[in-house]
Every structure is written in C-alpha cells, then in structure tokens.
PDB file of C-alpha atoms in Angstrom:
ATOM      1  CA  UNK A 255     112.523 121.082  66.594  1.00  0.00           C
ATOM      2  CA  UNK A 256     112.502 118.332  69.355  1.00  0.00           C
ATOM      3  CA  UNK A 257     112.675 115.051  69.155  1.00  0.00           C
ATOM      4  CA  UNK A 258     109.321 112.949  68.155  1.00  0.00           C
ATOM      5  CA  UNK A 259     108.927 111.076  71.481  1.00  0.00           C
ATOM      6  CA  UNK A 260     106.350 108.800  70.840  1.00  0.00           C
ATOM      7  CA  UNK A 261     104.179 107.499  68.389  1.00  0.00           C
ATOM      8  CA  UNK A 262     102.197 109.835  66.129  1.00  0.00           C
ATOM      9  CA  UNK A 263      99.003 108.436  66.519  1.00  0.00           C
ATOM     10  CA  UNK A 264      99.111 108.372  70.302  1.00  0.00           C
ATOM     11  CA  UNK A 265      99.704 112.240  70.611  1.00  0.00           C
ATOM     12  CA  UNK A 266      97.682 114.365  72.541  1.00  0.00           C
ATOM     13  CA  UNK A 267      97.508 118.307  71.835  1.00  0.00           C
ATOM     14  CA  UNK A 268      96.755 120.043  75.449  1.00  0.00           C
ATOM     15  CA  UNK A 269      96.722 123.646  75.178  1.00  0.00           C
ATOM     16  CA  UNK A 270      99.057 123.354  71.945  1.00  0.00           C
ATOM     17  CA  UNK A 271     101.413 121.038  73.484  1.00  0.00           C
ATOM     18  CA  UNK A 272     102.122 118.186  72.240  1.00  0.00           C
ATOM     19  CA  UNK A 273     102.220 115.237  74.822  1.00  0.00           C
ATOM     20  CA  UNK A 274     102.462 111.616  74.278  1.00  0.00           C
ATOM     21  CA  UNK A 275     101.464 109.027  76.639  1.00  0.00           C
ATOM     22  CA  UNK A 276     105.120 107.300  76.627  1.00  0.00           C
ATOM     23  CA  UNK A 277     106.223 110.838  78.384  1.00  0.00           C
ATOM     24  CA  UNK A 278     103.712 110.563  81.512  1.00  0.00           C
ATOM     25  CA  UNK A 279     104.189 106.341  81.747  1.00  0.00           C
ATOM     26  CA  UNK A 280     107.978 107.110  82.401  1.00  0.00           C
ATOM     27  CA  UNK A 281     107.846 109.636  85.162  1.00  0.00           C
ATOM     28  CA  UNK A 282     105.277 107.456  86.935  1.00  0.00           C
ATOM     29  CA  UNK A 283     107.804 105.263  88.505  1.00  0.00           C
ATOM     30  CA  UNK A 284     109.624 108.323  90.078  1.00  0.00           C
ATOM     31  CA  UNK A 285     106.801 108.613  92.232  1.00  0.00           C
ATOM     32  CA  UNK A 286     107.276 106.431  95.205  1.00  0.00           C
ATOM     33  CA  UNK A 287     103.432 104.623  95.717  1.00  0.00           C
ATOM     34  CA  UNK A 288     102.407 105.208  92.220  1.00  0.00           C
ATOM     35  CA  UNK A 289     101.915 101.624  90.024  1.00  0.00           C
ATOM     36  CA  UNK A 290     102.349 101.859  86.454  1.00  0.00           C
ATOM     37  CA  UNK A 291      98.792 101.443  85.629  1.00  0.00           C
ATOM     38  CA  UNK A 292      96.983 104.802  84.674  1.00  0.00           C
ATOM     39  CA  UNK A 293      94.915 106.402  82.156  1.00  0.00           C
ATOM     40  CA  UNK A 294      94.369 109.975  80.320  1.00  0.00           C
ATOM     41  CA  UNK A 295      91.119 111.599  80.044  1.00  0.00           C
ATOM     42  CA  UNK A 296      90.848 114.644  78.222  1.00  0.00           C
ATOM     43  CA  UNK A 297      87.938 117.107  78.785  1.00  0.00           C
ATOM     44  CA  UNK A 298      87.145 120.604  76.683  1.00  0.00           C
ATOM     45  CA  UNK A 299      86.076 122.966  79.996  1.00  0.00           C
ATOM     46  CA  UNK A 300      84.816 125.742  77.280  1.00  0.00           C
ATOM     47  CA  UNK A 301      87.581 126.410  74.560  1.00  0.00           C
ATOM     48  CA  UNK A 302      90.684 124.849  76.634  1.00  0.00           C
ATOM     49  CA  UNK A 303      91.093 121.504  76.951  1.00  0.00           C
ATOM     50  CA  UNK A 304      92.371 119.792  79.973  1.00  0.00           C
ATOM     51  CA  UNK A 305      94.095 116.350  81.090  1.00  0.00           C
ATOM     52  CA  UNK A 306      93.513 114.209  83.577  1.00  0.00           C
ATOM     53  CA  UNK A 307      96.126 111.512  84.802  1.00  0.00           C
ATOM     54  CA  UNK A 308      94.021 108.649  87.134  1.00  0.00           C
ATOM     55  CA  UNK A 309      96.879 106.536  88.063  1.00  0.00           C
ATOM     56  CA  UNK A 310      96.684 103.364  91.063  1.00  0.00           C
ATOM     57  CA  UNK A 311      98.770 103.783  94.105  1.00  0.00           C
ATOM     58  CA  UNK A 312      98.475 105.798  97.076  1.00  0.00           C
ATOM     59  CA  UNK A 313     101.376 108.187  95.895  1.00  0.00           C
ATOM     60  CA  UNK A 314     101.833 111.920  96.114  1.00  0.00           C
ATOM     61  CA  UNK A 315      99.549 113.838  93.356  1.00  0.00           C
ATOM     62  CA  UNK A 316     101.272 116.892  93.544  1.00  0.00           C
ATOM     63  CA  UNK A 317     104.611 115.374  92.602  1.00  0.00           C
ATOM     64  CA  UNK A 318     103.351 113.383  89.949  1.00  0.00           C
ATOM     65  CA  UNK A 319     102.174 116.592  88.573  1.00  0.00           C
ATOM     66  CA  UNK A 320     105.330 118.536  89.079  1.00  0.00           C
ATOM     67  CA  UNK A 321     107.096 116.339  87.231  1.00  0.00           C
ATOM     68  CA  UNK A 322     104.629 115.867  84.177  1.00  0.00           C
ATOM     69  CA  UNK A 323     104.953 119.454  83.923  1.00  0.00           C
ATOM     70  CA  UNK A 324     108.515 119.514  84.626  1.00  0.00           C
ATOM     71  CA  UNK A 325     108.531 116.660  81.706  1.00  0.00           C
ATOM     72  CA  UNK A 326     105.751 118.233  79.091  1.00  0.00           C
ATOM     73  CA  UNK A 327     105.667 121.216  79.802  1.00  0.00           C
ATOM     74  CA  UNK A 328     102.204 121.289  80.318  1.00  0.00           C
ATOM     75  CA  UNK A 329      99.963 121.051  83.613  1.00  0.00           C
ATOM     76  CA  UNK A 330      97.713 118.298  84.582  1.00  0.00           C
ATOM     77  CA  UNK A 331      95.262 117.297  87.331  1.00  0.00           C
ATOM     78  CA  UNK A 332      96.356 113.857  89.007  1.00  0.00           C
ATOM     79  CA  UNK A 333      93.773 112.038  90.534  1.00  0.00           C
ATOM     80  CA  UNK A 334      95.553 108.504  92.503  1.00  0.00           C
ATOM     81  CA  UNK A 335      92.936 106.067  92.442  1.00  0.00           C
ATOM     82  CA  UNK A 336      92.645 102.454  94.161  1.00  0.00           C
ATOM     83  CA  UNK A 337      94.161  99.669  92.639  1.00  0.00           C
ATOM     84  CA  UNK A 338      91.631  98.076  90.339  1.00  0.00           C
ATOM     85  CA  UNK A 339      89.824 101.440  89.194  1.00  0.00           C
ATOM     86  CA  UNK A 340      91.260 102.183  86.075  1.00  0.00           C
ATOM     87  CA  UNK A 341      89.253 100.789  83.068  1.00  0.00           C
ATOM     88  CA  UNK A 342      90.304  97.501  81.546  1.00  0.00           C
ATOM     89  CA  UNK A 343      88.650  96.469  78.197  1.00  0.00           C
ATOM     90  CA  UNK A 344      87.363  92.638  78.556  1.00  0.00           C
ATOM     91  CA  UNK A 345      90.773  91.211  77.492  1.00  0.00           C
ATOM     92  CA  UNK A 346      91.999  93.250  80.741  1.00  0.00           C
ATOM     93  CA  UNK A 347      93.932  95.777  78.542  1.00  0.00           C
ATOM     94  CA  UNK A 348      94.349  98.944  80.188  1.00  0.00           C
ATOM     95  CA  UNK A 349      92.402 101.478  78.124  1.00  0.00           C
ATOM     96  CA  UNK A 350      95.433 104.171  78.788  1.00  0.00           C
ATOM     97  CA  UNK A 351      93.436 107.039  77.083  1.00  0.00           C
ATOM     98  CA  UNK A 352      89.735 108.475  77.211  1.00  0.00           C
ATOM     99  CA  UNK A 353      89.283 111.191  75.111  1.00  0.00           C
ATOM    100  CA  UNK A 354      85.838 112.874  76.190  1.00  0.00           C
ATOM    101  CA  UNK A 355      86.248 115.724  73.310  1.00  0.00           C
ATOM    102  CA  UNK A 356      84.782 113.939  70.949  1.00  0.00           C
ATOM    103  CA  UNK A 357      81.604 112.826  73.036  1.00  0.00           C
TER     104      UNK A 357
END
C-alpha cells in the first residue's frame, strides 16, 4: 500500500488510478517553459475516462507527459496554453480542476 500523497478529497480516479493534483503541480517545474499555473479536466470518452493537463508556458508537452506518467502511472494529454488562459474564479483563484463527468 503506498503512501496517501495528497488530500483525499482532491483525488482523481483515471482509469483506476488514483492521482492527486499535488503529484502533477510538482513535476511541472521540471519542465523548462512550463509556469506553475494549470488545471485538470476530466472527460468520460465512452466508459474510460481521460485527463487533461492545460498548463501556461510555452514548454515541451510531451515531457510534461512523460513524466506525469513516469510520476502516476497513468497517461495524460497536455495541452500548454498562453499565459492568462487557464480559468480564474473572480477572486483570481486558479480553478485547478474541471471535472466534466458529472455534466
């Protein structure tokens, strides 16, 4: 049994792993380009569900996903967006997750 990693109530289940958003915020950084602002959105394509990571930065995608795999064990799609895209609630919080499943 590993290690809880994160808060509970933060943790996503992706294709029955476990991931928690603490996990993907600390590999960020190793990704030269990358700020730390991002967000999660999770999607259902049929029965599996897949995540998203929309991070700011002009970084390298395809690392940042190596290494959230590498991390989680669990793929992801990276999409680096312009600074400013990600969603901020109207006290400028980042809104780090958007979970879509339950639309």
């Amino acid at each position: 049994m590993s290690l809880i990693k994160g808060r509970t109530d933060d943790m996503l289940i992706i294709r029955g792993v476990n991931i928690y958003p603490s996990q993907i915020e600390a590999v960020i950084p190793r990704v030269p380009g990358l700020t730390t602002n991002y967000r999660l959105v999770v999607t259902r394509e049929g029965t599996l569900d897949e995540l998203t990571v929309e991070v700011e930065g002009s970084g390298d995608a395809g690392e940042l996903a190596r290494l959230v795999k590498e991390t989680t064990g669990c793929s992801v799609v990276v999409k680096v967006v312009p600074p400013g895209s990600v969603p901020r609630s109207e006290g400028g919080k980042l809104q780090r997750v958007h979970d879509l499943r339950r639309l």
